[in-house]
Amino acid sequence: MIGENGHADENGAAKIGILALQGDVEEHRRILESLGVEAVEVRKVGDLNGISGLIVPGGESTVIGKMMVESGLLDGVRSFFYQGGAVWGTCAGMVLAASATTGERQPLIGLMNALVVRNGFGRQIHSFEADLDVTGFDEPFVGIFIRAPFFEDVGPGVEILSKLGGKVVAARADNALVTAFHPELADDVRFHRYFLEEVCGI
Ligand code: GLN
């Protein structure tokens, strides 16, 4: 199990990093391990060494972004990505993956040519579930949205994987994947499998 950009430990298991500055980590770890890959917590730039892909989880994007600046991980993750590393941003991670926001300035990693609207479904609607049609999936995926963002506009090269009410809620561009919802909270591993197989190439 070694991807194009992958590295393997002595047992041959691929390693996937989970940015662990703030936000959901354990749920992603559990699913990754159930799919046979090793999960590594990423807290500093050196932790990016030897991983085949990185998940930037949900949480609070302004807080995560600030901590990424302070730890050097904003530049570190950008370099990892531009050297071919796969990155998947969920919810706050999708905000951080965007190249621009309609809201106040905040640090963004900028992995995808897209304009993001934070809390795009309204602050009042704190959370909801929706059946999503996703490109390449035979059955709808139940998206769990928690103060979720959406992409208002995407540039060339961004493949839209799912929309909800006309709003982009999942997209892919080369080695970047974003989901506005929380696949780690759904009882469904298809997005994790998609990330590992299609984006990381494991
Ligand atoms: N609204 C949060 C933000 O903009 C994201 C919420 C989440 O990750 N569940 O950072």
Coordinates of N, CA and C and ligand atoms in Angstrom, one line a residue:
M1 N 0.8 -1.2 0.0 CA 0.0 0.0 0.0 C 0.9 1.3 0.0
I2 N 1.4 1.6 -1.1 CA 2.2 2.8 -1.2 C 1.7 3.6 -2.4
G3 N 1.4 4.8 -2.1 CA 0.9 5.7 -3.2 C 2.0 6.4 -4.0
E4 N 1.6 7.1 -5.0 CA 2.5 7.8 -5.9 C 3.4 8.7 -5.0
N5 N 2.8 9.4 -4.1 CA 3.5 10.3 -3.3 C 3.7 9.7 -1.9
G6 N 3.4 8.4 -1.8 CA 3.3 7.8 -0.5 C 4.7 7.3 0.0
H7 N 4.6 7.1 1.3 CA 5.8 6.6 2.0 C 5.3 5.5 2.8
A8 N 6.0 4.5 3.1 CA 5.6 3.4 3.9 C 6.5 3.2 5.1
D9 N 6.0 2.7 6.2 CA 6.8 2.4 7.3 C 7.3 0.9 7.0
E10 N 8.0 0.4 8.0 CA 8.6 -0.9 7.8 C 7.6 -2.0 7.5
N11 N 6.3 -1.7 8.0 CA 5.3 -2.7 7.8 C 4.5 -2.5 6.5
G12 N 4.9 -1.4 5.8 CA 4.3 -1.1 4.6 C 3.0 -0.4 4.7
A13 N 2.5 0.0 5.9 CA 1.3 0.7 6.0 C 1.5 2.2 5.7
A14 N 0.6 2.7 4.9 CA 0.6 4.2 4.5 C 0.2 5.0 5.8
K15 N 0.8 6.2 5.9 CA 0.4 7.0 7.0 C -0.3 8.3 6.5
I16 N -1.4 8.6 7.2 CA -2.1 9.8 6.8 C -2.1 10.7 8.1
G17 N -1.8 12.0 7.8 CA -1.7 12.9 8.9 C -3.1 13.6 9.2
I18 N -3.4 13.9 10.4 CA -4.5 14.7 10.8 C -4.0 15.9 11.5
L19 N -4.3 17.1 11.0 CA -3.9 18.3 11.6 C -4.6 18.3 13.0
A20 N -3.8 18.4 14.1 CA -4.4 18.2 15.4 C -4.1 19.4 16.3
L21 N -4.4 20.6 15.7 CA -4.2 21.9 16.5 C -5.5 22.2 17.3
Q22 N -6.6 21.9 16.6 CA -7.9 22.1 17.3 C -8.9 21.4 16.4
G23 N -10.0 20.9 17.0 CA -11.1 20.3 16.2 C -11.1 18.8 16.2
D24 N -11.9 18.2 15.3 CA -12.2 16.8 15.3 C -10.9 16.0 14.8
V25 N -10.4 15.1 15.7 CA -9.3 14.3 15.3 C -9.6 12.9 15.4
E26 N -10.2 12.5 16.6 CA -10.4 11.1 16.9 C -11.3 10.4 15.9
E27 N -12.3 11.1 15.5 CA -13.3 10.4 14.6 C -12.6 10.1 13.2
H28 N -11.8 11.0 12.8 CA -11.0 10.7 11.5 C -10.1 9.5 11.8
R29 N -9.4 9.5 12.9 CA -8.4 8.5 13.2 C -9.1 7.1 13.2
R30 N -10.2 7.0 13.8 CA -11.0 5.8 13.9 C -11.3 5.2 12.5
I31 N -11.8 6.1 11.6 CA -12.1 5.6 10.3 C -10.9 5.3 9.5
L32 N -9.8 6.1 9.6 CA -8.6 5.8 8.8 C -8.1 4.4 9.3
E33 N -8.1 4.2 10.6 CA -7.5 2.9 11.1 C -8.4 1.7 10.6
S34 N -9.7 2.0 10.5 CA -10.6 0.9 10.1 C -10.4 0.6 8.6
L35 N -9.8 1.5 7.9 CA -9.5 1.3 6.5 C -8.0 0.8 6.3
G36 N -7.4 0.6 7.4 CA -6.0 -0.1 7.3 C -4.9 0.9 7.1
V37 N -5.1 2.2 7.4 CA -3.9 3.1 7.3 C -3.6 3.6 8.7
E38 N -2.4 4.0 8.9 CA -2.0 4.6 10.1 C -2.3 6.1 10.2
A39 N -2.8 6.5 11.3 CA -3.1 8.0 11.4 C -2.1 8.6 12.3
V40 N -1.6 9.8 11.9 CA -0.5 10.5 12.6 C -1.0 11.9 12.9
E41 N -0.9 12.3 14.2 CA -1.3 13.7 14.5 C -0.2 14.7 14.1
V42 N -0.6 15.7 13.4 CA 0.3 16.7 12.9 C 0.1 18.0 13.7
R43 N 1.2 18.4 14.5 CA 1.2 19.6 15.3 C 2.3 20.5 15.0
K44 N 3.3 20.0 14.3 CA 4.4 20.9 13.9 C 4.9 20.4 12.5
V45 N 5.7 21.3 11.9 CA 6.1 21.1 10.5 C 6.7 19.7 10.3
G46 N 7.6 19.3 11.2 CA 8.3 18.0 11.1 C 7.4 16.8 11.0
D47 N 6.2 17.0 11.5 CA 5.2 15.8 11.5 C 4.7 15.5 10.1
L48 N 4.9 16.5 9.2 CA 4.5 16.2 7.8 C 5.4 15.2 7.1
N49 N 6.6 15.0 7.6 CA 7.5 14.0 7.0 C 6.9 12.6 7.0
G50 N 6.9 12.0 5.8 CA 6.5 10.6 5.7 C 5.1 10.3 5.6
I51 N 4.2 11.4 5.5 CA 2.8 11.1 5.4 C 2.4 11.1 3.9
S52 N 1.4 10.3 3.5 CA 0.9 10.3 2.2 C -0.2 11.3 1.9
G53 N -0.8 11.8 2.9 CA -1.9 12.7 2.8 C -2.2 13.4 4.1
L54 N -2.9 14.5 4.1 CA -3.2 15.2 5.3 C -4.7 15.6 5.4
I55 N -5.3 15.4 6.5 CA -6.7 15.8 6.7 C -6.7 17.1 7.6
V56 N -7.3 18.2 7.1 CA -7.5 19.4 7.9 C -8.9 19.3 8.4
P57 N -9.1 19.1 9.7 CA -10.5 18.7 10.2 C -11.3 20.0 10.5
G58 N -12.6 19.7 10.8 CA -13.5 20.8 11.2 C -13.1 21.3 12.6
G59 N -13.6 22.5 12.9 CA -13.2 23.2 14.1 C -13.6 24.7 13.9
E60 N -12.7 25.5 14.2 CA -12.9 27.0 14.0 C -11.7 27.5 13.1
S61 N -12.1 27.8 11.9 CA -11.0 28.1 10.9 C -10.1 29.3 11.3
T62 N -10.7 30.3 12.0 CA -9.9 31.5 12.4 C -8.8 31.0 13.4
V63 N -9.3 30.2 14.4 CA -8.4 29.7 15.4 C -7.3 28.8 14.8
I64 N -7.7 27.8 14.0 CA -6.8 26.9 13.4 C -5.8 27.6 12.5
G65 N -6.3 28.6 11.7 CA -5.4 29.4 10.9 C -4.3 30.2 11.6
K66 N -4.8 30.7 12.7 CA -3.8 31.5 13.6 C -2.8 30.6 14.2
M67 N -3.2 29.4 14.6 CA -2.2 28.4 15.2 C -1.3 27.9 14.1
M68 N -1.8 27.8 12.8 CA -1.0 27.3 11.7 C 0.1 28.4 11.4
V69 N -0.3 29.7 11.5 CA 0.7 30.7 11.3 C 1.8 30.6 12.3
E70 N 1.4 30.5 13.6 CA 2.3 30.5 14.7 C 3.3 29.3 14.7
S71 N 2.8 28.2 14.2 CA 3.6 27.0 14.2 C 4.4 26.8 12.9
G72 N 4.2 27.7 12.0 CA 4.8 27.5 10.7 C 4.1 26.5 9.8
L73 N 3.0 26.0 10.3 CA 2.3 24.9 9.5 C 1.5 25.5 8.3
L74 N 1.2 26.8 8.3 CA 0.5 27.4 7.1 C 1.4 27.2 5.9
D75 N 2.7 27.6 6.0 CA 3.7 27.5 4.9 C 4.0 26.0 4.7
G76 N 4.1 25.3 5.9 CA 4.5 23.9 5.8 C 3.5 23.1 5.0
V77 N 2.2 23.3 5.3 CA 1.2 22.5 4.6 C 1.1 22.9 3.1
R78 N 1.3 24.2 2.9 CA 1.3 24.7 1.5 C 2.5 24.0 0.7
S79 N 3.6 24.0 1.3 CA 4.8 23.3 0.6 C 4.5 21.8 0.4
F80 N 4.0 21.2 1.4 CA 3.6 19.7 1.3 C 2.7 19.6 0.1
F81 N 1.7 20.4 0.0 CA 0.7 20.3 -1.1 C 1.3 20.6 -2.4
Y82 N 2.1 21.7 -2.5 CA 2.6 22.0 -3.8 C 3.7 21.1 -4.3
Q83 N 4.2 20.2 -3.3 CA 5.1 19.2 -3.7 C 4.4 17.9 -4.1
G84 N 3.1 17.9 -4.1 CA 2.3 16.8 -4.5 C 1.5 16.1 -3.4
G85 N 1.6 16.5 -2.2 CA 0.9 15.9 -1.1 C -0.6 16.1 -1.2
A86 N -1.3 15.1 -0.8 CA -2.8 15.2 -0.9 C -3.3 15.8 0.4
V87 N -4.3 16.8 0.3 CA -4.9 17.4 1.4 C -6.4 17.4 1.3
W88 N -7.1 17.1 2.4 CA -8.5 17.1 2.4 C -9.0 18.0 3.6
G89 N -9.7 19.0 3.2 CA -10.2 19.9 4.2 C -11.7 19.7 4.4
T90 N -12.1 19.4 5.7 CA -13.5 19.3 6.0 C -14.0 20.5 6.8
C91 N -15.1 21.1 6.4 CA -15.7 22.2 7.1 C -14.8 23.3 7.4
A92 N -14.2 23.5 8.6 CA -13.3 24.6 8.8 C -12.1 24.4 7.8
G93 N -11.7 23.1 7.6 CA -10.6 22.8 6.7 C -10.9 23.2 5.2
M94 N -12.2 23.2 4.9 CA -12.6 23.7 3.5 C -12.4 25.2 3.5
V95 N -12.7 25.9 4.6 CA -12.5 27.3 4.6 C -11.0 27.6 4.4
L96 N -10.2 26.9 5.1 CA -8.7 27.1 5.0 C -8.2 26.8 3.7
A97 N -8.8 25.8 3.0 CA -8.3 25.4 1.7 C -8.6 26.4 0.6
A98 N -9.6 27.3 0.8 CA -10.0 28.3 -0.2 C -8.9 29.3 -0.5
S99 N -9.0 29.9 -1.6 CA -8.0 31.0 -2.0 C -8.5 32.4 -1.5
A100 N -9.8 32.5 -1.3 CA -10.4 33.8 -0.8 C -11.6 33.6 0.0
T101 N -12.0 34.5 0.8 CA -13.2 34.4 1.6 C -14.0 35.7 1.4
T102 N -15.4 35.6 1.5 CA -16.2 36.7 1.3 C -16.3 37.5 2.7
G103 N -15.7 36.9 3.7 CA -15.8 37.5 5.0 C -14.5 38.3 5.4
E104 N -14.4 38.5 6.7 CA -13.2 39.2 7.2 C -11.9 38.5 6.8
R105 N -10.8 39.2 6.7 CA -9.5 38.6 6.4 C -9.2 37.6 7.5
Q106 N -8.6 36.5 7.1 CA -8.1 35.5 8.0 C -7.1 34.6 7.3
P107 N -6.2 34.0 8.0 CA -5.1 33.2 7.3 C -5.8 32.0 6.5
L108 N -5.5 31.9 5.3 CA -5.9 30.7 4.5 C -4.7 30.0 3.9
I109 N -4.9 28.7 3.8 CA -3.8 27.9 3.2 C -3.8 28.2 1.7
G110 N -5.0 28.2 1.1 CA -5.1 28.6 -0.4 C -4.7 27.4 -1.3
L111 N -5.4 26.3 -1.2 CA -5.1 25.1 -2.0 C -6.0 25.0 -3.2
M112 N -7.1 25.7 -3.2 CA -8.1 25.6 -4.3 C -8.5 27.0 -4.7
N113 N -8.7 27.1 -6.0 CA -9.1 28.4 -6.6 C -10.6 28.5 -6.4
A114 N -11.0 29.1 -5.2 CA -12.4 29.1 -4.8 C -12.6 30.2 -3.8
L115 N -13.8 30.8 -3.9 CA -14.3 31.8 -3.0 C -15.2 31.2 -1.9
V116 N -14.9 31.3 -0.7 CA -15.6 30.6 0.4 C -16.5 31.6 1.1
V117 N -17.7 31.1 1.5 CA -18.6 31.8 2.4 C -18.7 31.0 3.7
R118 N -18.1 31.6 4.7 CA -18.1 31.0 6.1 C -19.5 31.0 6.6
N119 N -19.9 30.0 7.4 CA -21.2 29.9 8.0 C -22.3 30.2 7.0
G120 N -22.1 29.6 5.8 CA -22.8 30.0 4.6 C -24.3 29.6 4.6
F121 N -24.6 28.7 5.5 CA -26.0 28.3 5.6 C -26.8 29.0 6.7
G122 N -26.1 30.0 7.2 CA -26.8 30.9 8.3 C -26.3 30.4 9.6
R123 N -26.0 31.4 10.5 CA -25.6 31.1 11.8 C -26.7 30.4 12.7
Q124 N -27.9 30.8 12.4 CA -29.1 30.3 13.2 C -29.2 28.8 12.9
I125 N -29.0 28.4 11.7 CA -29.1 27.0 11.4 C -27.8 26.3 11.8
H126 N -27.7 26.0 13.0 CA -26.4 25.5 13.6 C -26.0 24.2 12.9
S127 N -26.9 23.3 12.8 CA -26.5 22.0 12.2 C -27.8 21.4 11.5
F128 N -27.5 20.6 10.5 CA -28.6 19.9 9.8 C -27.9 18.8 9.0
E129 N -28.8 17.9 8.6 CA -28.3 16.8 7.7 C -29.0 16.9 6.4
A130 N -28.4 16.4 5.3 CA -29.0 16.5 4.0 C -28.4 15.3 3.2
D131 N -29.3 14.7 2.4 CA -28.9 13.7 1.4 C -28.2 14.4 0.2
L132 N -27.0 14.0 -0.1 CA -26.2 14.6 -1.1 C -26.0 13.7 -2.3
D133 N -26.2 14.1 -3.5 CA -25.8 13.4 -4.6 C -24.3 13.8 -4.9
V134 N -23.5 12.8 -5.0 CA -22.0 13.0 -5.1 C -21.5 12.3 -6.4
T135 N -20.8 13.0 -7.2 CA -20.2 12.4 -8.4 C -19.4 11.2 -8.0
G136 N -19.7 10.1 -8.7 CA -19.0 8.8 -8.5 C -19.6 7.9 -7.4
F137 N -20.5 8.4 -6.6 CA -21.1 7.6 -5.6 C -22.5 7.1 -6.1
D138 N -22.8 5.8 -6.0 CA -24.0 5.2 -6.5 C -25.2 5.7 -5.6
E139 N -25.0 5.8 -4.3 CA -26.1 6.2 -3.4 C -25.8 7.5 -2.8
P140 N -26.9 8.3 -2.4 CA -26.6 9.6 -1.8 C -25.8 9.4 -0.5
F141 N -25.1 10.5 -0.1 CA -24.3 10.5 1.1 C -25.0 11.4 2.1
V142 N -25.1 11.0 3.3 CA -25.8 11.9 4.3 C -24.7 12.8 4.8
G143 N -24.9 14.1 4.4 CA -23.9 15.1 4.9 C -24.4 15.7 6.2
I144 N -23.5 15.8 7.2 CA -23.8 16.4 8.5 C -23.1 17.8 8.4
F145 N -24.0 18.8 8.4 CA -23.5 20.2 8.3 C -23.5 20.9 9.7
I146 N -22.4 21.4 10.1 CA -22.3 22.2 11.4 C -21.7 23.5 11.1
R147 N -22.5 24.6 11.2 CA -22.0 25.9 10.8 C -21.1 25.9 9.6
A148 N -21.7 25.2 8.6 CA -20.8 24.9 7.4 C -20.6 26.0 6.4
P149 N -19.5 26.0 5.7 CA -19.3 26.9 4.7 C -19.8 26.4 3.3
F150 N -19.7 27.2 2.3 CA -19.9 26.7 0.9 C -19.0 27.5 0.0
F151 N -18.7 27.0 -1.2 CA -18.0 27.7 -2.2 C -19.0 28.5 -3.1
E152 N -18.8 29.8 -3.2 CA -19.7 30.6 -4.0 C -19.3 30.5 -5.4
D153 N -18.0 30.4 -5.6 CA -17.5 30.5 -7.0 C -16.2 29.6 -7.0
V154 N -16.1 28.9 -8.1 CA -14.8 28.1 -8.2 C -14.2 28.4 -9.5
G155 N -12.9 28.4 -9.5 CA -12.1 28.7 -10.7 C -11.9 27.5 -11.6
P156 N -11.2 27.7 -12.8 CA -11.0 26.6 -13.6 C -10.1 25.5 -12.9
G157 N -10.4 24.3 -13.3 CA -9.6 23.2 -12.7 C -10.2 22.6 -11.4
V158 N -11.3 23.3 -10.9 CA -11.9 22.7 -9.7 C -13.1 21.9 -10.2
E159 N -13.1 20.7 -9.8 CA -14.2 19.8 -10.1 C -15.3 19.8 -9.0
I160 N -16.5 20.1 -9.3 CA -17.5 20.2 -8.3 C -18.1 18.7 -8.1
L161 N -18.0 18.2 -6.9 CA -18.4 16.8 -6.6 C -19.9 16.8 -6.1
S162 N -20.3 17.9 -5.4 CA -21.6 17.9 -4.9 C -22.1 19.3 -4.6
K163 N -23.4 19.5 -4.8 CA -24.0 20.8 -4.5 C -25.2 20.6 -3.7
L164 N -25.5 21.6 -2.9 CA -26.8 21.5 -2.1 C -27.5 22.9 -2.3
G165 N -28.7 22.9 -2.8 CA -29.4 24.1 -3.1 C -28.5 25.0 -4.0
G166 N -27.8 24.5 -4.9 CA -27.0 25.3 -5.8 C -25.7 25.7 -5.2
K167 N -25.4 25.4 -4.0 CA -24.1 25.8 -3.3 C -23.1 24.6 -3.4
V168 N -21.9 24.9 -3.7 CA -20.9 23.9 -3.8 C -20.5 23.4 -2.4
V169 N -20.7 22.1 -2.1 CA -20.4 21.6 -0.8 C -19.3 20.5 -0.8
A170 N -18.9 20.1 -2.0 CA -17.7 19.1 -2.1 C -17.1 19.4 -3.4
A171 N -15.8 19.4 -3.4 CA -15.0 19.7 -4.7 C -13.6 19.1 -4.6
R172 N -13.1 19.0 -5.8 CA -11.7 18.4 -5.9 C -10.9 19.2 -6.9
A173 N -9.7 19.5 -6.7 CA -8.8 20.0 -7.7 C -7.4 19.4 -7.5
D174 N -7.0 18.5 -8.4 CA -5.8 17.8 -8.3 C -5.7 17.0 -7.0
N175 N -4.7 17.4 -6.2 CA -4.5 16.7 -4.9 C -5.2 17.3 -3.7
A176 N -6.2 18.2 -4.0 CA -6.9 18.8 -2.9 C -8.4 18.3 -3.0
L177 N -8.9 18.0 -1.8 CA -10.4 17.6 -1.7 C -11.0 18.5 -0.6
V178 N -12.2 18.9 -0.8 CA -12.9 19.7 0.3 C -14.3 19.2 0.4
T179 N -14.8 19.1 1.7 CA -16.2 18.8 2.0 C -16.6 19.8 3.0
A180 N -17.8 20.4 2.8 CA -18.3 21.4 3.7 C -18.9 20.8 5.0
F181 N -19.2 19.5 4.8 CA -19.9 18.7 5.9 C -18.9 17.8 6.6
H182 N -19.3 17.0 7.5 CA -18.4 16.2 8.4 C -18.6 14.7 8.1
P183 N -17.9 14.2 7.1 CA -18.0 12.7 6.8 C -17.5 11.8 8.0
E184 N -16.7 12.4 8.9 CA -16.2 11.6 10.0 C -17.3 11.3 11.0
L185 N -18.4 12.1 10.9 CA -19.5 11.9 11.9 C -20.6 11.0 11.3
A186 N -20.4 10.7 10.0 CA -21.5 9.9 9.3 C -21.0 8.4 9.5
D187 N -22.0 7.6 9.4 CA -21.7 6.1 9.5 C -21.4 5.6 8.1
D188 N -20.4 6.2 7.4 CA -20.2 5.9 6.0 C -18.8 6.3 5.7
V189 N -18.0 5.4 5.2 CA -16.6 5.7 5.0 C -16.2 6.0 3.6
R190 N -17.2 6.3 2.7 CA -17.0 6.5 1.3 C -16.1 7.7 1.0
F191 N -16.2 8.8 1.7 CA -15.3 9.9 1.4 C -13.9 9.6 1.9
H192 N -13.8 8.9 3.0 CA -12.4 8.6 3.5 C -11.7 7.7 2.4
R193 N -12.5 6.7 2.0 CA -12.0 5.8 1.0 C -11.6 6.5 -0.3
Y194 N -12.5 7.4 -0.7 CA -12.3 8.2 -1.9 C -10.9 9.0 -1.8
F195 N -10.8 9.6 -0.6 CA -9.5 10.4 -0.4 C -8.3 9.5 -0.5
L196 N -8.4 8.4 0.2 CA -7.2 7.5 0.2 C -6.9 7.0 -1.2
E197 N -7.9 6.5 -1.9 CA -7.7 5.8 -3.2 C -7.5 6.8 -4.3
E198 N -8.4 7.8 -4.4 CA -8.4 8.7 -5.6 C -7.5 9.9 -5.4
V199 N -7.4 10.4 -4.2 CA -6.6 11.6 -4.1 C -5.1 11.3 -3.6
C200 N -5.0 10.4 -2.6 CA -3.7 10.0 -2.2 C -3.1 8.9 -3.1
G201 N -3.9 8.2 -3.8 CA -3.4 7.1 -4.7 C -2.8 5.9 -3.9
I202 N -3.4 5.7 -2.8 CA -3.0 4.5 -2.0 C -3.7 3.2 -2.4
Ligands
GLN1 N1 -17.9 27.8 10.9 C1 -16.6 27.3 11.2 C2 -15.5 28.1 10.5 O1 -15.8 28.9 9.7 C3 -16.5 25.9 10.7 C4 -17.4 25.0 11.5 C5 -17.0 23.5 11.5 O2 -15.8 23.2 11.2 N2 -17.8 22.7 12.0 O3 -14.4 27.9 10.9

